[in-house]
Coordinates of C-alpha atoms in Angstrom, one line a residue:
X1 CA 47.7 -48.2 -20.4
X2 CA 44.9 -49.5 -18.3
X3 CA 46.5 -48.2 -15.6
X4 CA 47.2 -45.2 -16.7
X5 CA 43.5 -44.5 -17.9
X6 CA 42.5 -45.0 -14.3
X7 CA 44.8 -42.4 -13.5
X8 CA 44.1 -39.3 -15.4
X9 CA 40.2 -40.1 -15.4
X10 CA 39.4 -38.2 -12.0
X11 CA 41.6 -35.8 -12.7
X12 CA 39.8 -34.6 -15.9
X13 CA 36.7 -35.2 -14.0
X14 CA 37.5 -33.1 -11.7
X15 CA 38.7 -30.3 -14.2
X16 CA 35.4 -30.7 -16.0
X17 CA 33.0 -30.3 -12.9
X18 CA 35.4 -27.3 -11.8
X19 CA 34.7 -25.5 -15.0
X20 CA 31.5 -26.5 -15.3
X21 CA 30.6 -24.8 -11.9
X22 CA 33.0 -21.9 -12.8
X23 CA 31.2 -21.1 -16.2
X24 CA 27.9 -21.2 -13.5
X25 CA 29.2 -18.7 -11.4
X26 CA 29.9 -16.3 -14.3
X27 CA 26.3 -17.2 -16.5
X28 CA 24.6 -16.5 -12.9
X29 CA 26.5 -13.3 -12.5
X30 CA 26.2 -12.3 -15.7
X31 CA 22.2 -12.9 -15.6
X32 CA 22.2 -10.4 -12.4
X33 CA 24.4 -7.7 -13.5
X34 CA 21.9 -7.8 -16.6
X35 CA 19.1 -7.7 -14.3
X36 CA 20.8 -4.8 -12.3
X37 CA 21.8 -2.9 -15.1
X38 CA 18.2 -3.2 -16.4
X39 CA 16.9 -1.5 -13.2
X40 CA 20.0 1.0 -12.9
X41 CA 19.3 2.1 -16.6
X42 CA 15.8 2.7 -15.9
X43 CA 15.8 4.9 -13.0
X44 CA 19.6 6.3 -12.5
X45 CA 19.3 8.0 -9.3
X46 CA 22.1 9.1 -7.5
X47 CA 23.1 10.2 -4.8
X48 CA 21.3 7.7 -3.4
X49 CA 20.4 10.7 -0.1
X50 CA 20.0 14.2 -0.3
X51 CA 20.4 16.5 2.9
X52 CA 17.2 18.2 3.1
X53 CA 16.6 19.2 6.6
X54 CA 14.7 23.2 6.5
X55 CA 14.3 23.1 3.0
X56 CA 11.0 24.2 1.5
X57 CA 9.2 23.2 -1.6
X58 CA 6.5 25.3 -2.9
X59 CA 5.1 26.1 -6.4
X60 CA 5.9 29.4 -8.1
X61 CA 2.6 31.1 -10.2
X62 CA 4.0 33.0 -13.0
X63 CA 2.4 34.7 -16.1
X64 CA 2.8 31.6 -18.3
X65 CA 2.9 28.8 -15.8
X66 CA 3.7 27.2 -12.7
X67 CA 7.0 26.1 -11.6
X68 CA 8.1 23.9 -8.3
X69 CA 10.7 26.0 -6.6
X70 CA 12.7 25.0 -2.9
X71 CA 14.2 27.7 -0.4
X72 CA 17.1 26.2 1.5
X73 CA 17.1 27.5 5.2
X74 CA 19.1 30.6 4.3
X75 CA 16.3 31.9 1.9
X76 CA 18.1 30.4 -1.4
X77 CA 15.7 30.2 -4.0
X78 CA 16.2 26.6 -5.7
X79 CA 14.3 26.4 -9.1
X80 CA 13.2 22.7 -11.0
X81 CA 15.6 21.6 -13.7
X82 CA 14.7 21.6 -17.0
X83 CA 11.7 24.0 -16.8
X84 CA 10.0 26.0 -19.5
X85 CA 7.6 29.1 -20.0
X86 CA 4.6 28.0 -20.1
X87 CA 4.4 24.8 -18.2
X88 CA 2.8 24.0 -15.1
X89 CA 3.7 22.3 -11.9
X90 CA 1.9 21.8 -9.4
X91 CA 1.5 19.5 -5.9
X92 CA 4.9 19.5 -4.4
X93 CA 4.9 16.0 -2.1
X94 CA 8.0 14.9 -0.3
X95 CA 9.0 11.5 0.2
X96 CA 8.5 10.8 3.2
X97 CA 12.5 10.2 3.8
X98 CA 13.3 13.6 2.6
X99 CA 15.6 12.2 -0.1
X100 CA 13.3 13.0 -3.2
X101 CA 10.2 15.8 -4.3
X102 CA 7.9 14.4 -6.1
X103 CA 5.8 16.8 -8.1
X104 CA 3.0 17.0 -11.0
X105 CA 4.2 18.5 -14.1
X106 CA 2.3 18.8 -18.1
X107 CA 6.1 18.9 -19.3
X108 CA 5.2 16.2 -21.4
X109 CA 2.7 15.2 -23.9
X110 CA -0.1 17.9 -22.5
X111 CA -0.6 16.1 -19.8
X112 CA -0.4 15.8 -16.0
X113 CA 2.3 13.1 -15.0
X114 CA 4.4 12.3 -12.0
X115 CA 8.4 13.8 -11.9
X116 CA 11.0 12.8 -9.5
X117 CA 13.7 15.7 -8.5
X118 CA 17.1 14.5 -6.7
X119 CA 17.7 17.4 -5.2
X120 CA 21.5 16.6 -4.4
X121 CA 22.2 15.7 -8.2
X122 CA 19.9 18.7 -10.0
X123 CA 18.7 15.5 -11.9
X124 CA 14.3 15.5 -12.6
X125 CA 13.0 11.7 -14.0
X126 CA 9.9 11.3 -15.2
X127 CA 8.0 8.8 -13.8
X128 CA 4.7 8.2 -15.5
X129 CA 4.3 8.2 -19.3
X130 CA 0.4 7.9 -20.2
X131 CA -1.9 10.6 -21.3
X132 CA -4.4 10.3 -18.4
X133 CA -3.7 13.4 -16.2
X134 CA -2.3 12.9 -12.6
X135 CA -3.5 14.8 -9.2
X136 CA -3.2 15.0 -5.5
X137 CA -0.2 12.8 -4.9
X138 CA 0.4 11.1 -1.3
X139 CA 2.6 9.1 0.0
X140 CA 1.9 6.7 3.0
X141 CA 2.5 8.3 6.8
X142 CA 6.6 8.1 7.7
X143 CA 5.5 5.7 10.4
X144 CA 4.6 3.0 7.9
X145 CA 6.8 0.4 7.0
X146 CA 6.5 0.9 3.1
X147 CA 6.4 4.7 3.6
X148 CA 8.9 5.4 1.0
X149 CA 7.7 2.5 -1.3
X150 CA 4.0 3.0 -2.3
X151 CA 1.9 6.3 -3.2
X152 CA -1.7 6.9 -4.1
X153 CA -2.6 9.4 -7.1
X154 CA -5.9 10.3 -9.0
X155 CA -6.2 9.6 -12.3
X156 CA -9.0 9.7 -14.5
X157 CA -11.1 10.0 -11.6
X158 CA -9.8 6.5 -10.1
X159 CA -7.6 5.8 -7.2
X160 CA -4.5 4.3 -8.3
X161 CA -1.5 3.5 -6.2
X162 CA 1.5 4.4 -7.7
X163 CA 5.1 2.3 -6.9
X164 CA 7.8 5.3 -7.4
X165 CA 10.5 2.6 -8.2
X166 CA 9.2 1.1 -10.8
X167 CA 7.0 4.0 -11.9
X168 CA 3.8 1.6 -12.1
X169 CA 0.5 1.9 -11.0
X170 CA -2.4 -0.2 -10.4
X171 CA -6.0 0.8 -9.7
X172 CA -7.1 0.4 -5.7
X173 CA -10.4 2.2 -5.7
X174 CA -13.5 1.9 -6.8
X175 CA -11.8 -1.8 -6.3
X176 CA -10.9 -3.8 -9.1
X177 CA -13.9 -6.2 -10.5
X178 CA -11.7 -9.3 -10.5
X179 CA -10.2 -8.8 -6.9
X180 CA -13.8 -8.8 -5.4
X181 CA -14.9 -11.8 -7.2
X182 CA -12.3 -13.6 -6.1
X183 CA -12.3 -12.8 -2.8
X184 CA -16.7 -13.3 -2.7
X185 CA -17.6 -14.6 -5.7
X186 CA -20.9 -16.3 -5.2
X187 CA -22.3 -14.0 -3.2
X188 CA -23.3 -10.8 -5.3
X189 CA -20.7 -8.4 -3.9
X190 CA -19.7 -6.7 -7.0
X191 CA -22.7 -5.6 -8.0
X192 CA -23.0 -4.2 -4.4
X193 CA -20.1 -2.2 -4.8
X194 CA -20.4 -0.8 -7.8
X195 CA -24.0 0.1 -6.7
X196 CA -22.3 1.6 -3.2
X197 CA -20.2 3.9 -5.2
X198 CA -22.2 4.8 -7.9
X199 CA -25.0 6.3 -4.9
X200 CA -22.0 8.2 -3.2
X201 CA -19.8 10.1 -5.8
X202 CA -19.4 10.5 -9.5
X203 CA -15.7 11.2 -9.1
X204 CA -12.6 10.7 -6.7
X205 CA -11.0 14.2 -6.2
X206 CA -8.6 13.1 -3.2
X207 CA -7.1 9.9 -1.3
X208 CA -4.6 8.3 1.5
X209 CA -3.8 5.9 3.4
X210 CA -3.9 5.1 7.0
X211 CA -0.9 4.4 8.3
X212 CA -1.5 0.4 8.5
X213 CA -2.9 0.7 4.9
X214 CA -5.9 -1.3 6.4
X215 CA -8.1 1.8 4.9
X216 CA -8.3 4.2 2.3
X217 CA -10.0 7.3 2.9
X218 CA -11.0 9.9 0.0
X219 CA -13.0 12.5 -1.1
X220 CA -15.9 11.8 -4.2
X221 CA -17.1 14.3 -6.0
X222 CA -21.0 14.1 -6.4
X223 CA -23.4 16.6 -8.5
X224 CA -23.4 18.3 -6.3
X225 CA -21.0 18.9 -3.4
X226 CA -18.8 16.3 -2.4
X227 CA -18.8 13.2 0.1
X228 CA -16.1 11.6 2.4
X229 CA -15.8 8.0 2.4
X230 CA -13.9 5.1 4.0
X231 CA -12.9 1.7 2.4
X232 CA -11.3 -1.2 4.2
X233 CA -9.3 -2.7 1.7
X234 CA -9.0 -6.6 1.4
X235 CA -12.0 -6.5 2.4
X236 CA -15.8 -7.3 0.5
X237 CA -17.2 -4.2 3.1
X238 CA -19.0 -1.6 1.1
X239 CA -17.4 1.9 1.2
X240 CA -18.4 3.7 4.6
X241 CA -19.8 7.8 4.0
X242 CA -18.6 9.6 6.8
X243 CA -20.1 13.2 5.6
X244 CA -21.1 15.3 2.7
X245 CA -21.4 19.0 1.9
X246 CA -20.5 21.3 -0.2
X247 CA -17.1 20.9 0.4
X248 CA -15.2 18.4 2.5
X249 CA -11.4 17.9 3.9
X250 CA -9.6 15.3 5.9
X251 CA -6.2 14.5 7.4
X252 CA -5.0 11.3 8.9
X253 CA -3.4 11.0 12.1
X254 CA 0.2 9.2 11.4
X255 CA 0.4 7.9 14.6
X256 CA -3.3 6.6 15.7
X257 CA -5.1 6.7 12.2
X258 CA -7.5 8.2 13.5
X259 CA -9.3 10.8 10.5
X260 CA -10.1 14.4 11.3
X261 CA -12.5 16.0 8.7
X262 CA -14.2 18.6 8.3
X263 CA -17.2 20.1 6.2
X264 CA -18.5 23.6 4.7
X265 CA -22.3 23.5 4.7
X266 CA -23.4 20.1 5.6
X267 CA -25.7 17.5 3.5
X268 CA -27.6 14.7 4.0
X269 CA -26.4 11.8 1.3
X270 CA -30.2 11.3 0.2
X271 CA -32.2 14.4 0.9
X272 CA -35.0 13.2 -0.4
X273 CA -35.2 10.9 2.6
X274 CA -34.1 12.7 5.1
X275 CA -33.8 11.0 9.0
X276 CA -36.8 11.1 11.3
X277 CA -34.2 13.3 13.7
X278 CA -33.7 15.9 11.3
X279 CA -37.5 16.5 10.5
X280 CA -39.3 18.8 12.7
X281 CA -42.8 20.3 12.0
X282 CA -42.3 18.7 8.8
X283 CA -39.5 21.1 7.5
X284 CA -35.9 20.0 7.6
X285 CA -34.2 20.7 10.0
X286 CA -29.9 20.3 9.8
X287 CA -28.0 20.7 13.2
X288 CA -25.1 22.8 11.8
X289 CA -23.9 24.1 8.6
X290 CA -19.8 23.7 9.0
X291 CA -18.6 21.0 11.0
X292 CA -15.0 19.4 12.5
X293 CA -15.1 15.7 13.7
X294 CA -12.9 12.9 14.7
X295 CA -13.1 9.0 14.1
X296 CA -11.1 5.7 14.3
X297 CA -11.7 3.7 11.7
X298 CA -10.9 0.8 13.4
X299 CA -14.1 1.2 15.8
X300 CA -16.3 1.4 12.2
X301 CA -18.0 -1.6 10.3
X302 CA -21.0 0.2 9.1
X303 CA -22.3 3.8 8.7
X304 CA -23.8 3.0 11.7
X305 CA -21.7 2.3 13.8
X306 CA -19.4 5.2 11.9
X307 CA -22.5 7.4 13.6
X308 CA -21.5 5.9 17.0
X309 CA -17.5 6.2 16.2
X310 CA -17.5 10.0 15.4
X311 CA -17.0 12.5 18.1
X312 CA -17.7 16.3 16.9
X313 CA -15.3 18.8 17.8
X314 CA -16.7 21.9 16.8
X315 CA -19.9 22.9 15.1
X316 CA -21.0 26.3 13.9
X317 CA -24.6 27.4 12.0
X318 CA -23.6 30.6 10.6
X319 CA -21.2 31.3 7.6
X320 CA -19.3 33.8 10.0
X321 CA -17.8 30.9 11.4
X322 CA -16.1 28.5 8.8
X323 CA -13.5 26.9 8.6
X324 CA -10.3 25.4 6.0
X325 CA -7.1 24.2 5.5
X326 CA -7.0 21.6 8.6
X327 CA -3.8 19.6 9.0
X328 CA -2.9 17.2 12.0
X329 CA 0.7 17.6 13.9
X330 CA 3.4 14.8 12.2
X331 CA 3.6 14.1 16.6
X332 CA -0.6 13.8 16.3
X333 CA -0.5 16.0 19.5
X334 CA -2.8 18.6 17.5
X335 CA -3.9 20.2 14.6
X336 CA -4.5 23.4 13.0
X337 CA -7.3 25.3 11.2
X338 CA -8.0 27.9 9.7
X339 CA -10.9 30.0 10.4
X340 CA -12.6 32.9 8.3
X341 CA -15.9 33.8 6.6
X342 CA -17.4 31.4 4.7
X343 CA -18.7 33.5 1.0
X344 CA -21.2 31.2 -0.6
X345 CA -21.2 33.0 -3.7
X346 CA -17.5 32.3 -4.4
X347 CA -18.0 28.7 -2.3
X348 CA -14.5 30.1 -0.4
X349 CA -13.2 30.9 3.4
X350 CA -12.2 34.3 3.7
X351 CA -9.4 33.5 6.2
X352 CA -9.0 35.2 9.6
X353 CA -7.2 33.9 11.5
X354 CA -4.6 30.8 12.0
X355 CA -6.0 29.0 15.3
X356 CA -4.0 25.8 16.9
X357 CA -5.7 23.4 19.3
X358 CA -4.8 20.1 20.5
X359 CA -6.4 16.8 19.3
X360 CA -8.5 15.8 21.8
X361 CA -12.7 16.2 22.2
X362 CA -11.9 19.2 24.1
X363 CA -9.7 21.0 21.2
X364 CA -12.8 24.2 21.0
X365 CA -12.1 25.1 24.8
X366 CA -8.6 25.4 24.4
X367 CA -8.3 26.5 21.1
X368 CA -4.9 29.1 20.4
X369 CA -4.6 31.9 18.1
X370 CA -1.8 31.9 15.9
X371 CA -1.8 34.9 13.6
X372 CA -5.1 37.0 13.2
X373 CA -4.1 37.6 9.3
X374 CA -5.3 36.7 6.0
X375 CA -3.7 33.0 5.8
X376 CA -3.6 30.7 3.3
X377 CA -2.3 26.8 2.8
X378 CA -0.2 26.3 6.2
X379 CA 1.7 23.3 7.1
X380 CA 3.5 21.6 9.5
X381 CA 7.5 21.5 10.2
X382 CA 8.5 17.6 11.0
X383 CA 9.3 18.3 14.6
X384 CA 5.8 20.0 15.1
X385 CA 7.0 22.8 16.1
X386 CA 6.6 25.1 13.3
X387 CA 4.2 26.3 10.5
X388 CA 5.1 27.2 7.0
X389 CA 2.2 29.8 5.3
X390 CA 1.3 32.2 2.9
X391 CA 0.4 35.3 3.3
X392 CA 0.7 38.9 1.4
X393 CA 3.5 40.8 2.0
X394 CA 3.8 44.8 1.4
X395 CA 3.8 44.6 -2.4
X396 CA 0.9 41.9 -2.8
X397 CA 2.5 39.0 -3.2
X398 CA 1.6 35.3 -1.9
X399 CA 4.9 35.2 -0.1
X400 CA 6.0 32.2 2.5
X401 CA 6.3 32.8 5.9
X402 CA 6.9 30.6 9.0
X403 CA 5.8 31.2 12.7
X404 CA 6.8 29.1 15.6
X405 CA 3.7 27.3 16.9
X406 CA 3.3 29.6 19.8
X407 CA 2.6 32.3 17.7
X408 CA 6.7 34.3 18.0
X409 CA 9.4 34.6 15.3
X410 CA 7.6 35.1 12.4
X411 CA 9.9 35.1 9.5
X412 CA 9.5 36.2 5.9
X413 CA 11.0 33.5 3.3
X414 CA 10.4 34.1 0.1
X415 CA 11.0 37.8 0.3
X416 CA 10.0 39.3 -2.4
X417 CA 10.9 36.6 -4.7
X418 CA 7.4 36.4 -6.1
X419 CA 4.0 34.3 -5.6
X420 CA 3.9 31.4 -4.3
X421 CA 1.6 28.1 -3.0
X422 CA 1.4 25.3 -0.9
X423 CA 4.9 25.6 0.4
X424 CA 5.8 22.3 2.5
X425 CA 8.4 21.5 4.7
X426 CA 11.0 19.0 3.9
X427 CA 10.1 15.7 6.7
X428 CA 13.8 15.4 7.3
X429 CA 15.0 17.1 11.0

């Protein structure tokens, strides 16, 4: 029997520790599929990608409402699932693969929050579930590694990046109290920065990311007029102002990061101490009134050296010459404006005329006309080579149009399908 005990032990051993790591396996898969299913039945999503390429999202105005529309490249009007009279969309973004719009919608709870279409699937998901209304969504560049990952959006007047996967967000600007006192905690820097922001804006109105997500760049609103500013994040640097006026716009170049902005009737940030160079005779003195300039970020530390950094490309001192709606080439080879008449008692560019010029210090003396026509909210095709617009057709209506970029084949979309805004290309090619 001895014998026999000696036997059979390894062999049950052996059955026991083969089990035992069986049963493992299954708890372990078990514990992911859980995990996995807990993600699936959160954010069911498929197809996983949608073909895309020539597709146009724009928002429709109606009588009672907004609604996000697309037009496929044979004119095909595409309308948002699920939508009701009376809501209103608004701020079509693209991913930056193409797969998925994003958009801002109140079809929930009277408020502003962040929807998801799959195109492919006619599915919508909403993605944000709070009562704090949303704005001005932007992804990061397509030539950033988490392009398709992370997304800033204002809410409540904050900067808040927004993770479309897991539909959280987490604020990034005015930058959180307990991140800056970690990173510089003996040495007074929140107070700084609360002080840096408080002096520049009451409000954030607009924000992005450079393509390294090094900075964050972003319009404030003050009392009066607005400001653009610069923050380097992971960083205890104050905010940089790079201009102020009564209105302000930027765009990002997604291949340099260099920022192009522009102003409508320039401002000092304290005019009640105005510099030494714009004093004269004791009167001030303001070198223009609308403005278009170029930085790096990169080259900036200080609003100093932001000074040095900034290379004007065109200046004007008379409201005859204004200018709007300014958007950088996906290649960064140029950009585009739009130039009109700037009417201070409606604080709006009369458009006049769609000019394209490269983006360089040179861009005024070889500026290029595009359409000499009242246009409104252009953008750029991925491949840079054409611009989506609005513009009035025969029976007044805000109807989309594209043009190549030399100014031939201009093409009605929309028809006369109705009024529409800030149509954007699809960045697939």
């Amino acid at each position: 029997m001895k014998n026999m005990s000696k036997l059979t032990q390894p062999k049950n051993l052996r059955k026991m520790i083969s089990r035992s790591a069986i049963l493992a396996l299954v708890v372990a898969c078990l514990v992911y599929g859980y995990q996995l299913y807990g993600q699936w039945s959160r954010d069911i999503d498929m197809p996983a990608e949608n073909h895309t390429a020539g597709f146009i999202a724009a928002t429709q105005m109606l009588e009672d409402g907004s609604k996000v529309v697309l037009f496929k490249p044979d004119g095909t009007m595409v309308e948002s699932p699920e939508y009701k009279a009376g809501y209103s969309d608004k701020d079509p973004v693209w991913r930056p693969d193409g797969n998925r719009l994003f958009f801002i919608s109140d079809r929930a709870e009277n408020a502003q929050n962040i929807f998801r279409w799959n195109i492919d699937a006619g599915q919508l998901s909403r993605k944000t579930y709070n009562s704090r209304s949303k704005g001005n969504l932007s992804f990061l560049p397509n030539s950033s590694p988490n392009a398709n990952k992370k997304a800033l959006v204002i809410s409540g007047g904050f900067v808040l990046e927004f993770n479309p996967v897991t539909a959280t967000t987490q604020q990034v600007l005015p930058p959180v109290a307990k991140e800056r006192v970690a990173t510089d905690e003996q040495s007074g820097a929140t107070g700084q920065f609360d002080a840096a922001y408080q002096k520049l804006g009451l409000s954030f109105k607009e924000a992005r990311w450079t393509p390294d997500e090094r900075f964050v760049v972003a319009v404030m609103r003050r009392e009066v007029g607005e400001t653009l500013i610069v923050q380097e994040l992971n960083s205890t640097n104050p905010p940089i102002p790079l201009v102020a006026g009564d209105k302000v716009e930027f765009d990002i170049d997604p291949i340099t990061g260099k920022i192009l902005f522009l102003v409508l009737n320039f401002r000092l940030f304290d005019e009640q101490n105005p510099p030494s160079e714009f004093v004269k005779d004791g009167k001030l003195v303001l070198p223009f009134r609308h403005m278009i300039a170029m930085v790096d970020p990169a080259k900036m530390s200080t609003p100093q050296t932001a000074n040095q950094a900034t290379t004007v490309l065109i200046q004007s001192k008379t409201d005859d010459i204004a200018f709007h709606r300014m958007s950088i080439s996906p290649d960064g080879a140029m950009f585009m404006i739009v130039d009109g008449r700037l009417d201070m008692t409606r604080g709006q560019v009369e458009p006049r005329t769609l000019v394209v010029m490269p983006f360089t210090e040179n861009a005024a003396s070889v500026a290029t006309p595009i359409v000499q026509d009242k246009i409104y909210e252009p953008a750029w095709s991925p491949d840079s080579n054409k611009i989506v617009f609005v513009k009035y057709n025969a029976k007044d209506q805000r109807a989309i149009w594209t043009i190549n970029r030399d100014g031939s084949e201009m093409k009605s979309i929309s028809k006369e399908a109705g009024d529409f805004s800030f149509p954007k290309f699809s960045p697939q090619k």
